[in-house]
Tab-separated table of C-alpha atoms and ligand atoms in Angstrom:
chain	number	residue	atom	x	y	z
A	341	UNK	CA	133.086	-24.022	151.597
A	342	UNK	CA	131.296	-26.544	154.098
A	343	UNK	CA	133.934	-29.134	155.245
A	344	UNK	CA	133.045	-32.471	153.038
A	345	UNK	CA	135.017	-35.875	152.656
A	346	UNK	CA	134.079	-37.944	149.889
A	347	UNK	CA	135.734	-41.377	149.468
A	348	UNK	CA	136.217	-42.463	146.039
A	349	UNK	CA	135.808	-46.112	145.020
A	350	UNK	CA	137.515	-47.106	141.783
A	351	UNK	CA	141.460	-48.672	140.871
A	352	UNK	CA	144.712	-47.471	141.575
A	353	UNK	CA	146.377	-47.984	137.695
A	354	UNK	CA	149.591	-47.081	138.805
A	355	UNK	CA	150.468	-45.493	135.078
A	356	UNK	CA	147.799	-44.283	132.657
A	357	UNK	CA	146.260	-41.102	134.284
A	358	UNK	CA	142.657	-42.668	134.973
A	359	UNK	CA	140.985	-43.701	137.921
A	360	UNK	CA	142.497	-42.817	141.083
A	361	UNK	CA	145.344	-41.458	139.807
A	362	UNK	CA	142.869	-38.533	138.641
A	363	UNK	CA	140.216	-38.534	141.041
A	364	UNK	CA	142.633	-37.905	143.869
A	365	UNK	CA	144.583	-34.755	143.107
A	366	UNK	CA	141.540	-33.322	140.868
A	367	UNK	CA	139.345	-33.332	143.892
A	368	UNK	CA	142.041	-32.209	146.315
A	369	UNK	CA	143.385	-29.620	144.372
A	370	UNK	CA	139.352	-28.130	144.523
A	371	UNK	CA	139.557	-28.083	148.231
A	372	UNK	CA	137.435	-31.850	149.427
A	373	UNK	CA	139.182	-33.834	151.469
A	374	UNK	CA	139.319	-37.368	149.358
A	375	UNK	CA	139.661	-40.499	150.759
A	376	UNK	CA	139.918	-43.814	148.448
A	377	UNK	CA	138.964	-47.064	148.155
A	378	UNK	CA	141.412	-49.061	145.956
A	379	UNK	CA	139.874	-52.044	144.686
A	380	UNK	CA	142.800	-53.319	142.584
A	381	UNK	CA	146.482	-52.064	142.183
A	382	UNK	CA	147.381	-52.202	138.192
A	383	UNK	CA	150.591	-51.725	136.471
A	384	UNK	CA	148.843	-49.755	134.025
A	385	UNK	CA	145.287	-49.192	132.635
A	386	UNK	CA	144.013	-51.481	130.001
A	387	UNK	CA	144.146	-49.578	126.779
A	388	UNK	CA	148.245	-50.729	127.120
A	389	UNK	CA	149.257	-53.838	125.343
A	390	UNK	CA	149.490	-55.629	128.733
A	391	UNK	CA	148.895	-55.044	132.359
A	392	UNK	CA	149.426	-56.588	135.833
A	393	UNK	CA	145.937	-56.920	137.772
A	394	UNK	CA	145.918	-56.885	141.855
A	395	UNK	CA	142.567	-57.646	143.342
A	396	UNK	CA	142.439	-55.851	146.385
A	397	UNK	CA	138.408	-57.148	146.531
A	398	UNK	CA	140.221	-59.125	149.731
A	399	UNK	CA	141.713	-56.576	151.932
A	400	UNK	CA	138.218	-54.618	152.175
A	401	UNK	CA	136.599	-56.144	154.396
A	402	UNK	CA	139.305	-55.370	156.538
A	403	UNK	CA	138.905	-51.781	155.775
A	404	UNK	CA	135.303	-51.464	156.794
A	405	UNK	CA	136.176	-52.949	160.156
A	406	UNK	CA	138.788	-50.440	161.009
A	407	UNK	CA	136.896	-47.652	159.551
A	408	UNK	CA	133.918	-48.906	161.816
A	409	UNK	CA	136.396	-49.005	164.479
A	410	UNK	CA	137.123	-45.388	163.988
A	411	UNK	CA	133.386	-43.995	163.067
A	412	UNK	CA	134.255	-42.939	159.845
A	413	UNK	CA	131.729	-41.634	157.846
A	414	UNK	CA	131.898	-40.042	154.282
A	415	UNK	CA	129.500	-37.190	152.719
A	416	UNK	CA	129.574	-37.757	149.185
A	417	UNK	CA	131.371	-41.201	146.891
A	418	UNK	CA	132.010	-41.017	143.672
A	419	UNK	CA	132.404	-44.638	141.878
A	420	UNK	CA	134.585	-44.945	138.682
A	421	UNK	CA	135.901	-47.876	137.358
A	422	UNK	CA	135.482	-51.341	139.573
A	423	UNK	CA	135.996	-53.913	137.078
A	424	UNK	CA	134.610	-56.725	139.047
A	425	UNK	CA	130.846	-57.561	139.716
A	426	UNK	CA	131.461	-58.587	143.854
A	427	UNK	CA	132.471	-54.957	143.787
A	428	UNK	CA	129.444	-53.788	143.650
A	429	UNK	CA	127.891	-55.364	146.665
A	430	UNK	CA	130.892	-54.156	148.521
A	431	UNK	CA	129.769	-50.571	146.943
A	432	UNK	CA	126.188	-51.300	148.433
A	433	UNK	CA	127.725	-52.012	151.966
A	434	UNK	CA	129.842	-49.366	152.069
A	435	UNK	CA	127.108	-46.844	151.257
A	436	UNK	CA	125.069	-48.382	154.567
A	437	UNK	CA	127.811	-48.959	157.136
A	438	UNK	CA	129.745	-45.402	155.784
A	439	UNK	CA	127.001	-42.377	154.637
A	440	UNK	CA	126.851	-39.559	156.643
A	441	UNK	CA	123.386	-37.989	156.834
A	442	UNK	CA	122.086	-37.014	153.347
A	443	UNK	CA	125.381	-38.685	151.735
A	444	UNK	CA	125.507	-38.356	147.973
A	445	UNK	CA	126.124	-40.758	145.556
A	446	UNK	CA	127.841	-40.217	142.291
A	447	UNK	CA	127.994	-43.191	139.870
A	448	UNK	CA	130.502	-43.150	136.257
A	449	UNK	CA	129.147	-46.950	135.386
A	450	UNK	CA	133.120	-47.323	133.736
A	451	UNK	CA	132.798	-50.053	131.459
A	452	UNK	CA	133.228	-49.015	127.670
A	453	UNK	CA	133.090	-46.355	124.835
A	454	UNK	CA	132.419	-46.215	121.046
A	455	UNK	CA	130.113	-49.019	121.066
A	456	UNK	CA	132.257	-51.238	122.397
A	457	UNK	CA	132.697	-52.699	126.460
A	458	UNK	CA	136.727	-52.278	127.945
A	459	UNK	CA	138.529	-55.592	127.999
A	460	UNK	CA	137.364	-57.982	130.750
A	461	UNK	CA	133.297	-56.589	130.989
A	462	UNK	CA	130.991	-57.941	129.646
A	463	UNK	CA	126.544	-57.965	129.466
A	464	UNK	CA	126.413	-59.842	133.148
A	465	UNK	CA	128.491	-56.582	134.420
A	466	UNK	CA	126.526	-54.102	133.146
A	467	UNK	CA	123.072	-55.827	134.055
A	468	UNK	CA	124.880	-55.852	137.775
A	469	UNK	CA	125.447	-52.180	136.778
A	470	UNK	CA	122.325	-51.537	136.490
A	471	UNK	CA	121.238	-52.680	139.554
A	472	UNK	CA	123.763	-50.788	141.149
A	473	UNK	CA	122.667	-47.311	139.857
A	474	UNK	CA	119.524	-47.887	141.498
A	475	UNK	CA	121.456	-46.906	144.533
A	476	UNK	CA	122.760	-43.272	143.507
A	477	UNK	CA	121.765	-39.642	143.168
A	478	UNK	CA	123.916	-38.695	139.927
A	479	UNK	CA	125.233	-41.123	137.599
A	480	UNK	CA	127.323	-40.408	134.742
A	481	UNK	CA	127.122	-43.075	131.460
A	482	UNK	CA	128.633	-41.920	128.467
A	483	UNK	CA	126.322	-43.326	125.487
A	484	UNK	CA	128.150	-46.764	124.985
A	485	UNK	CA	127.327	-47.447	128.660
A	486	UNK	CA	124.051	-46.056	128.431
A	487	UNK	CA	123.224	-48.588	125.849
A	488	UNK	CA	124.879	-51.566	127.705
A	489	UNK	CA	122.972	-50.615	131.206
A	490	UNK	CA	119.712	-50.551	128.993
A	491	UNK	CA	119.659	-53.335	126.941
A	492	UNK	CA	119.437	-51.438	123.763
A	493	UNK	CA	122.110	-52.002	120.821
A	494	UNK	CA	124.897	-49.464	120.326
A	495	UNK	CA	123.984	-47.117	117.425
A	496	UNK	CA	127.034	-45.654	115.229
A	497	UNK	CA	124.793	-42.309	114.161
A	498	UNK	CA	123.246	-41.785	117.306
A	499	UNK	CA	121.400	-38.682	117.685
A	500	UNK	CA	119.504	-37.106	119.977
A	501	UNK	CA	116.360	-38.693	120.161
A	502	UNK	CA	118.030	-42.269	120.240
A	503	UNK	CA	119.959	-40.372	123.617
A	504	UNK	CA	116.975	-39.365	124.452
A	505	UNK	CA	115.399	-42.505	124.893
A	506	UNK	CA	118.279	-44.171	126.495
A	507	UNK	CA	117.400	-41.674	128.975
A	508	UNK	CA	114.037	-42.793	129.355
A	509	UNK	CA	114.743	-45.958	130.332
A	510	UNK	CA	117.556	-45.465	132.415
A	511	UNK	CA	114.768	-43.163	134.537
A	512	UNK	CA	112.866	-46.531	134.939
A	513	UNK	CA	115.560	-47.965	136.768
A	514	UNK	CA	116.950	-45.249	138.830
A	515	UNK	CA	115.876	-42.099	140.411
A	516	UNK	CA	119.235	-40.652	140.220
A	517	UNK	CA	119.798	-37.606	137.911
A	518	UNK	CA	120.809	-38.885	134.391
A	519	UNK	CA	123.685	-36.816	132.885
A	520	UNK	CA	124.954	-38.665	129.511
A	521	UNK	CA	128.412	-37.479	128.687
A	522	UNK	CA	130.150	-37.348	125.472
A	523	UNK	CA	127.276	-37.324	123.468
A	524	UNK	CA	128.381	-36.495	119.929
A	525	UNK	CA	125.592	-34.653	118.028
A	526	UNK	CA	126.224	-32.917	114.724
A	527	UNK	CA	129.436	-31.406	114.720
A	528	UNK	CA	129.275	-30.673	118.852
A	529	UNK	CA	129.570	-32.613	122.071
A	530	UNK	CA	128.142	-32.339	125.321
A	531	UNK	CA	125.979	-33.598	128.301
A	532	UNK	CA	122.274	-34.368	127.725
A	533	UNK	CA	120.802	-34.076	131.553
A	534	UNK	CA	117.377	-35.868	131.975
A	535	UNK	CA	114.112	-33.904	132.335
A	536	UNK	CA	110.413	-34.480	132.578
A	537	UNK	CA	109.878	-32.655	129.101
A	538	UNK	CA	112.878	-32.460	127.211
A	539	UNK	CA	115.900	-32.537	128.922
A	540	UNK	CA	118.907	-30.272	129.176
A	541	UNK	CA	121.130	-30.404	126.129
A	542	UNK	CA	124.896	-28.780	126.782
A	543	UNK	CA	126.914	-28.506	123.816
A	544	UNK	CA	130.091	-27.524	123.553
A	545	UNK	CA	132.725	-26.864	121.003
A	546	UNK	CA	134.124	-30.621	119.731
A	547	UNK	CA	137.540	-31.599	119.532
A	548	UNK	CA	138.279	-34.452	117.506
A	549	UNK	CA	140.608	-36.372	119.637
A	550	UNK	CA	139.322	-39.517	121.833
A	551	UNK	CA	142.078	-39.491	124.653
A	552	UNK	CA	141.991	-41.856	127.360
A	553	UNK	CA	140.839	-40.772	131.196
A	554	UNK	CA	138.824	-37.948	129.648
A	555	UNK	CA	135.693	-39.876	131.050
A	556	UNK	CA	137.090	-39.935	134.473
A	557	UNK	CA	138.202	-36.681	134.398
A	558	UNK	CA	134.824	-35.393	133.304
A	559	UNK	CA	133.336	-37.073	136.684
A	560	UNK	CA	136.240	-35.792	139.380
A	561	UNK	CA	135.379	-31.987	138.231
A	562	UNK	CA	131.897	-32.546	137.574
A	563	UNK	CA	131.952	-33.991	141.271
A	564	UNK	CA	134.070	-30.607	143.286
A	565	UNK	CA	132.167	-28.099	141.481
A	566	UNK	CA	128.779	-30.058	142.147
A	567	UNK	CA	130.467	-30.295	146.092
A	568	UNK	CA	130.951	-26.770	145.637
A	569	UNK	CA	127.332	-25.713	145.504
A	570	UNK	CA	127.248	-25.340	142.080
A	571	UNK	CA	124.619	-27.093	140.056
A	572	UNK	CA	124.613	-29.879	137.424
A	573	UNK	CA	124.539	-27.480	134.612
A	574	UNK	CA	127.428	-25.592	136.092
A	575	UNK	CA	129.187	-28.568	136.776
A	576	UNK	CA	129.322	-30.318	133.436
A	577	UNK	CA	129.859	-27.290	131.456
A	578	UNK	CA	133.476	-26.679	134.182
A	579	UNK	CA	134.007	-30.169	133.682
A	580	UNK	CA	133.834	-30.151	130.009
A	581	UNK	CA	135.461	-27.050	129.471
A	582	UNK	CA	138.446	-28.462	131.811
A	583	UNK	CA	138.206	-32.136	129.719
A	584	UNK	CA	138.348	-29.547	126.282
A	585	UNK	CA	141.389	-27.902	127.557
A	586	UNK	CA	143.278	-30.973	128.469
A	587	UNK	CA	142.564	-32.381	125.398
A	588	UNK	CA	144.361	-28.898	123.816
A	589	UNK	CA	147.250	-29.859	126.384
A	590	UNK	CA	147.744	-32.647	125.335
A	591	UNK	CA	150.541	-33.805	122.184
A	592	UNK	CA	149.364	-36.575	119.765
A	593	UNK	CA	152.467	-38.816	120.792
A	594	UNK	CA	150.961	-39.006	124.640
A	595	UNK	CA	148.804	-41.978	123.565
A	596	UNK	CA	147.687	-43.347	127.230
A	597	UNK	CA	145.982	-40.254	128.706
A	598	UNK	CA	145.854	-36.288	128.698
A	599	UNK	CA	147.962	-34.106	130.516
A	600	UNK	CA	145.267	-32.849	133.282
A	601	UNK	CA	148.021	-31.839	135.983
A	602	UNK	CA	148.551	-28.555	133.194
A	603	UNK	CA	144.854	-28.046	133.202
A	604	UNK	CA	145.130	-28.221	137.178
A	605	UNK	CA	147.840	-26.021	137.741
A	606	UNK	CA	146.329	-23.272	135.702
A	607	UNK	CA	143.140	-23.536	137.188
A	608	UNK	CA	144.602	-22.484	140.560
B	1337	PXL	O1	139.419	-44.682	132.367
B	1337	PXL	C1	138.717	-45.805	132.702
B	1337	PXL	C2	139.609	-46.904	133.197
B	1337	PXL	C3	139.950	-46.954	134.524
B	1337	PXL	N1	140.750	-47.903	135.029
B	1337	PXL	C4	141.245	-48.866	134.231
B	1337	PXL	C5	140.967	-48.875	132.887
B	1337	PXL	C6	140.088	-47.896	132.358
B	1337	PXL	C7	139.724	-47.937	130.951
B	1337	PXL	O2	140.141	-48.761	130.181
B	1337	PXL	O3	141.524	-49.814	132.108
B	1337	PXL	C8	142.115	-49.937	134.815
């Protein structure tokens, strides 16, 4: 495989198996050399009852200057959850000052699920959002963020026309490729990749178990196997296959994530 080094912008939650804490030894273990930007430092994610919150927003301008200092460059980023809307300019500059040539840019716009927006977001951060994805070449919304980027109001029995359309005008404001994750349709789930005509649908087989981190983990494998050569299509069916297998990993009682590092393991 070509030698690549993607940095990965998103928080360190220091327990809840999200974020960094699966980006990092997911895209390792495939063989990239990761490199991370931690914009905050929590005690835990925020589906616990409470959490500490360190804003590293601070310390990064710092960062650039020694990374300047050292030429470092980066061939791919892959953005997760970021919490704060001054992140994103930060996300803007560090695209300039830090591409390599012909860079890629991966976007998860992390900020809700089942209708509803994670505690602490709210409509100003996704209309920053969706400036933001104007900026990359892949971005990853399940439907709740889909809906929040676009305007349009959250639909319990969605199908797949309504994703359809969410798709549309996401293309209006982005020339990225659309993949929207999770999409629950009939008794399946899957990715529904944006096309001129129809669109890609992937199904697969659905469990029915919302875990935690599942989104996040859907992006770090997505991310090495696109790295890898292979294509979107590839990609999200390994990365939901490996998101479907954690989920079978996983015991009821584990309430704050899914046991990827299993997954992981046997994947080597
Ligand atoms: O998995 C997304 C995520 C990442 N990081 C933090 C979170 C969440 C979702 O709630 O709280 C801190």
């Amino acid at each position: 495989m070509k030698e690549r080094r993607i940095l990965t912008m998103q928080d360190l939650s220091c327990v809840g198996q999200c974020s960094l804490t699966v980006a990092l030894p997911i895209l390792s273990a495939y063989g990239i050399e990761t490199s991370v930007l931690p914009t905050a430092v929590l005690s835990n994610h925020t589906m616990f009852k409470s959490w500490s919150y360190l804003d590293l927003t601070n310390e990064i301008p710092n960062i650039f200057k020694h990374w300047e200092n050292n030429n470092l460059k980066f061939d791919a980023f892959l953005l997760g959850y970021l919490g704060k809307k001054e992140l994103m300019e930060i996300a803007k500059e560090c695209f300039k000052r830090f591409s390599a040539e012909g860079a890629l840019v991966i976007i998860d716009p992390v900020m809700g699920d089942n209708g509803k927006l994670y505690p602490g977001f709210d409509e100003n951060y996704a209309a920053e959002m969706g400036k933001l994805i104007a900026y990359a070449d892949i971005i990853l919304p399940n439907v709740t963020e889909a809906c929040y980027l676009t305007g349009t109001p959250y639909e319990e029995n969605y199908d797949l026309a309504f994703v359809g359309k969410l798709e549309e005008k996401l293309a209006k404001m982005t020339k990225a490729k659309i993949i929207i994750t999770g999409c629950e349709l009939g008794k399946d789930i899957g990715e529904v990749i944006y096309g001129k005509k129809q669109g890609e649908v992937l199904l697969h087989e659905f469990l029915p178990m919302k875990m935690h981190g599942t989104g996040d983990i859907f992006a770090s494998v997505f991310t090495a196997n696109y790295l890898s050569g292979k294509g979107a299509h590839n990609s999200c069916n390994e990365a939901a296959k490996f998101v479907a297998d954690c989920l079978r990993a996983t015991p009821k009682e584990h309430f704050y994530g899914v046991l990827f590092e299993q997954v992981l393991n046997s994947r080597k």
